[in-house]
C-alpha atoms as a printed R data frame, in Angstrom:
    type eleno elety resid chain resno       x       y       z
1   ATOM     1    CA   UNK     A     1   4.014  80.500  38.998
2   ATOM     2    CA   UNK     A     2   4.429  79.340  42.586
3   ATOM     3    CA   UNK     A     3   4.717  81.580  45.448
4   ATOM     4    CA   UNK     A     4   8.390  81.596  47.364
5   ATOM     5    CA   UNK     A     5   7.638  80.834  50.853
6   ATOM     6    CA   UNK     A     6   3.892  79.936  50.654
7   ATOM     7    CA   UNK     A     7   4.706  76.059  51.136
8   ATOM     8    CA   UNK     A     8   6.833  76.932  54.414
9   ATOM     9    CA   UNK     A     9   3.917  79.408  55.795
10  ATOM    10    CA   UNK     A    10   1.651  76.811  54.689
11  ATOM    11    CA   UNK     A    11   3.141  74.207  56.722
12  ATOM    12    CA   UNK     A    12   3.804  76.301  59.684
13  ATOM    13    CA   UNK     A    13  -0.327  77.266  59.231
14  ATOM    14    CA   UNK     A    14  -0.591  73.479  59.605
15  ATOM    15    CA   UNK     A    15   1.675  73.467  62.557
16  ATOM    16    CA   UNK     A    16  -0.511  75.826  64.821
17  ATOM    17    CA   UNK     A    17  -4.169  74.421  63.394
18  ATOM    18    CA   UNK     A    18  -2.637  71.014  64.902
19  ATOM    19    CA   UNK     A    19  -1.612  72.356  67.784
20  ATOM    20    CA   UNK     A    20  -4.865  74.278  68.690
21  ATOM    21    CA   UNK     A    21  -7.481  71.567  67.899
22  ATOM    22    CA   UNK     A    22  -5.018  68.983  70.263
23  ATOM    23    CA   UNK     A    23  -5.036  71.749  73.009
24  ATOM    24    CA   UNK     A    24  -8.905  71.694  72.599
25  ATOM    25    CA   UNK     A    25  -9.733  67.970  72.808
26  ATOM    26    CA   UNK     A    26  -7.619  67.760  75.625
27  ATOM    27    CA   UNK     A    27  -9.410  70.687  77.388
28  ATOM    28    CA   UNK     A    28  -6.349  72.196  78.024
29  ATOM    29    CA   UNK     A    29  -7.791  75.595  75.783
30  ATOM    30    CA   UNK     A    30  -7.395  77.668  79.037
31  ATOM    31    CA   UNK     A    31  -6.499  81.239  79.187
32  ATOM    32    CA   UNK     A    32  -2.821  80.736  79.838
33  ATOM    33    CA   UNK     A    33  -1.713  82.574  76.618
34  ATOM    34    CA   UNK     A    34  -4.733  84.316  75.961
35  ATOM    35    CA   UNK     A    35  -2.724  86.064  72.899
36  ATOM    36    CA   UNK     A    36  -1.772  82.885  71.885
37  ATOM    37    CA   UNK     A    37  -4.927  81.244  71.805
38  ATOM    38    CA   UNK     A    38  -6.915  84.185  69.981
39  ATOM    39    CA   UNK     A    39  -4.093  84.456  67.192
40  ATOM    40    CA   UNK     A    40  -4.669  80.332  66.635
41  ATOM    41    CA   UNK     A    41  -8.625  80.896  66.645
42  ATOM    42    CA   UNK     A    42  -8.053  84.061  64.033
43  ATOM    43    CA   UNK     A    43  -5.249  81.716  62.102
44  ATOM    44    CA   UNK     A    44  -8.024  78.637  61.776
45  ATOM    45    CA   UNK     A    45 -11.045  81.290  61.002
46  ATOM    46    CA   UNK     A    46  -8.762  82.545  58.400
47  ATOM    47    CA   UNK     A    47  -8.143  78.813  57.022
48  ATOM    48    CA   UNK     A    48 -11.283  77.687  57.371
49  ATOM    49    CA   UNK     A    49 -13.192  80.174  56.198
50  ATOM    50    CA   UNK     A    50 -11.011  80.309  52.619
51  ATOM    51    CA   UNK     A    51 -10.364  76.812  52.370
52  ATOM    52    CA   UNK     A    52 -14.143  75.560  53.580
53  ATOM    53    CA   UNK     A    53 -14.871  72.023  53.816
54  ATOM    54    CA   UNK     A    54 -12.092  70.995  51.873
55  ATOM    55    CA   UNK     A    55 -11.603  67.138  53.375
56  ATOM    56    CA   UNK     A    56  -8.134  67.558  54.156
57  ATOM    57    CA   UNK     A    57  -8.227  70.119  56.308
58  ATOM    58    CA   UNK     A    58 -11.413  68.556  58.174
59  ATOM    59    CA   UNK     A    59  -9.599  65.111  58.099
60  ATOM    60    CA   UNK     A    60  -6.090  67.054  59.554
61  ATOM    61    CA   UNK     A    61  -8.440  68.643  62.370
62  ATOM    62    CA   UNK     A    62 -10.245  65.324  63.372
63  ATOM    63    CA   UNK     A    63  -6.503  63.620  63.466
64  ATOM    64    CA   UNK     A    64  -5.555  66.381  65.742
65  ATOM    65    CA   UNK     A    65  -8.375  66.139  68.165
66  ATOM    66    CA   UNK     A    66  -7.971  62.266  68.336
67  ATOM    67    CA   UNK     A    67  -3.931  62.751  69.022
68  ATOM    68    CA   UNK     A    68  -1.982  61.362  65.602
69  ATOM    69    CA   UNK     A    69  -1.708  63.407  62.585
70  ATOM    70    CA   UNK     A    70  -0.316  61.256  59.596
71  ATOM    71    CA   UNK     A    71   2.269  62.535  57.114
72  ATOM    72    CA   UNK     A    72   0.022  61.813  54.094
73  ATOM    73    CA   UNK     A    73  -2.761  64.455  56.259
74  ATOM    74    CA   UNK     A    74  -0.919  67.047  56.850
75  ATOM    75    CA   UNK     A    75   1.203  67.279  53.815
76  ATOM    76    CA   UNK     A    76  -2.748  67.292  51.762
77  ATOM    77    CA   UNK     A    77  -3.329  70.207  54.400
78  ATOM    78    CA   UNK     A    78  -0.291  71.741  53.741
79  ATOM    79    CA   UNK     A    79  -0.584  71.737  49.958
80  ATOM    80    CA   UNK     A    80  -4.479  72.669  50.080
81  ATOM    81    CA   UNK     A    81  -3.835  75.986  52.143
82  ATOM    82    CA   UNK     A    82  -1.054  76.732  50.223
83  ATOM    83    CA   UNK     A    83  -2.723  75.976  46.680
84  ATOM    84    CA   UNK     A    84  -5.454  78.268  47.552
85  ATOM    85    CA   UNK     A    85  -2.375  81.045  48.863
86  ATOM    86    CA   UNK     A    86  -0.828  80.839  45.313
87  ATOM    87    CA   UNK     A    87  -4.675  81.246  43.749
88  ATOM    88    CA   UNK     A    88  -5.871  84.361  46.210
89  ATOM    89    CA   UNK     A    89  -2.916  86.723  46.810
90  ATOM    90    CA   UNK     A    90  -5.179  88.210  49.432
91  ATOM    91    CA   UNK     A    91  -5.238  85.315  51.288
92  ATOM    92    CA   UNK     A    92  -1.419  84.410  50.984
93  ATOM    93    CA   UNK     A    93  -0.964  88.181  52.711
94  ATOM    94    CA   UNK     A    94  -3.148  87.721  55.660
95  ATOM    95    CA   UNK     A    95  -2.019  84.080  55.978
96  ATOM    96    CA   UNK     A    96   1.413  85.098  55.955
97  ATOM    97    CA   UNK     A    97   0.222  87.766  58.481
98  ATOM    98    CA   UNK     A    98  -1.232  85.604  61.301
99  ATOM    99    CA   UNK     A    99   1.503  82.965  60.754
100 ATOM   100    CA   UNK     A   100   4.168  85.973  61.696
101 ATOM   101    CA   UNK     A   101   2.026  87.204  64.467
102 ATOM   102    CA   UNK     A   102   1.965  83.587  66.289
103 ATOM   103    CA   UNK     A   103   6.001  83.304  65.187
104 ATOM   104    CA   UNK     A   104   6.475  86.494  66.630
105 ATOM   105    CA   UNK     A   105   4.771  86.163  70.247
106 ATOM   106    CA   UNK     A   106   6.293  82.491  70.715
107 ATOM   107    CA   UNK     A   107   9.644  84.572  70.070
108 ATOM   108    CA   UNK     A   108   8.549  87.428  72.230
109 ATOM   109    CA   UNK     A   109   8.975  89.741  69.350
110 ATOM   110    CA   UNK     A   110   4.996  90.358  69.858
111 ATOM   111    CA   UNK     A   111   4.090  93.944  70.612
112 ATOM   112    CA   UNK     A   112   2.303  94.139  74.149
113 ATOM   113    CA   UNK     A   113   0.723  96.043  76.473
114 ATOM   114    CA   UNK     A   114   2.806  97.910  78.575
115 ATOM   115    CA   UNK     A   115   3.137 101.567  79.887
116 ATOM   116    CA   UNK     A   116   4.168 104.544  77.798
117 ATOM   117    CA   UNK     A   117   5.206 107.827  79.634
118 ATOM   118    CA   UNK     A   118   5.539 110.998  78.346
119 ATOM   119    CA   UNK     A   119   7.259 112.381  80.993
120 ATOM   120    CA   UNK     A   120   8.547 110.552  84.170
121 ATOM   121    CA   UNK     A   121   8.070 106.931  84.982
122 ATOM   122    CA   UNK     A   122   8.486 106.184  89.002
123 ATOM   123    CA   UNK     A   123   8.457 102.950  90.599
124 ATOM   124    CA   UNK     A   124   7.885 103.454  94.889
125 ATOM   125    CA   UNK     A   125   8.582  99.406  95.397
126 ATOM   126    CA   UNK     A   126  10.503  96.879  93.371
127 ATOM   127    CA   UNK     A   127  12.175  97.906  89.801
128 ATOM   128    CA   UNK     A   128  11.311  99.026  86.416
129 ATOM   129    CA   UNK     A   129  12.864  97.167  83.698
130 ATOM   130    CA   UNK     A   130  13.195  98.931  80.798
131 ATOM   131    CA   UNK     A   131  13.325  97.558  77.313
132 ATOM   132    CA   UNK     A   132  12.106  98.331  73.324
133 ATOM   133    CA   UNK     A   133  11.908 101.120  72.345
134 ATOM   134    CA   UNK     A   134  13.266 103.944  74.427
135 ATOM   135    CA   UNK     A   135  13.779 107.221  73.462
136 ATOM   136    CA   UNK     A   136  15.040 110.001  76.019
137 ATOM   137    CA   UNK     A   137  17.321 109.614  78.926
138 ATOM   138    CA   UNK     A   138  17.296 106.531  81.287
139 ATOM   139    CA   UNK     A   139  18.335 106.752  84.740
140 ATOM   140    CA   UNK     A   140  17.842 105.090  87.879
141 ATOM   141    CA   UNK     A   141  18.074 106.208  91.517
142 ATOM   142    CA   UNK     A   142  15.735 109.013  92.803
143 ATOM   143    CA   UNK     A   143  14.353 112.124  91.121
144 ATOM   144    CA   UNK     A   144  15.725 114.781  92.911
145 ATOM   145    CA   UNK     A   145  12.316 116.702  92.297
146 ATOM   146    CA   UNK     A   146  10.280 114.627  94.408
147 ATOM   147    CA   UNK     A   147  11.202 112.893  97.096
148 ATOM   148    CA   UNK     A   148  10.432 109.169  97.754
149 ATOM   149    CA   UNK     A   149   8.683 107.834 100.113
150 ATOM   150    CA   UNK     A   150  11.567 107.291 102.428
151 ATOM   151    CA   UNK     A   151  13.055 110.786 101.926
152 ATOM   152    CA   UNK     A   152  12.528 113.989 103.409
């Protein structure tokens, strides 16, 4: 019985293998999103390491690399991943995975770094922006316990 979804996550798979082995001929595989580029790398490890040699997948990455990716490629890409998702339900959960993480950083839905106080957060220059998940009181001006650097 087919999987719901796999032939969507399989495409989008598809979508960012493309996309990586283009940015890498064109040796444009520079640390500008370095989150973005390892979640692609761990995406085509995944892929490549469950689907192997399979020559649809070697013939989609080889299209990439030389700029034009037919129809007839990447739909055999497409359906090879997502054959092999419907056969190894482990697979199809950490495909589904790494396809969510990449959606989810293009989005900027991606956790990141960023600083976590348990009890007061100052700023001396600039602002603070403050967003996610916030629990506690918010307020901005100065702390009337310490004074800034301006102040008394």
């Amino acid at each position: 019985m087919p999987t719901p979804g796999v032939d969507l996550v399989a495409g989008a798979a598809v979508g960012y293998l493309v996309r990586k082995a283009r940015r890498v001929s064109a040796g444009a595989d520079v640390a500008a999103d370095q989150v973005l580029d390892e979640n692609m790398d761990a995406l085509h490890d995944l892929v490549s390491g469950a689907v192997g040699d399979d020559p649809a997948l070697t013939r989609l990455l080889e299209q990439a690399g030389d700029g034009e990716v037919t129809e007839r490629t990447t739909r055999r890409a497409t359906d090879a991943i997502a054959d092999l998702a419907e056969e190894d339900p482990a697979f199809a959960t950490e495909l589904a995975a790494s396809v969510d993480r990449l959606q989810r950083h293009e989005a900027g839905l991606a956790p990141h770094n960023g600083i976590g106080a348990a009890r007061d957060l100052r700023a001396e220059t600039g602002g603070v922006v403050v967003a996610g998940n916030v629990s506690g009181g918010v307020t901005t001006g100065h702390h009337p316990s310490r004074p800034g650097p301006h102040e008394g």
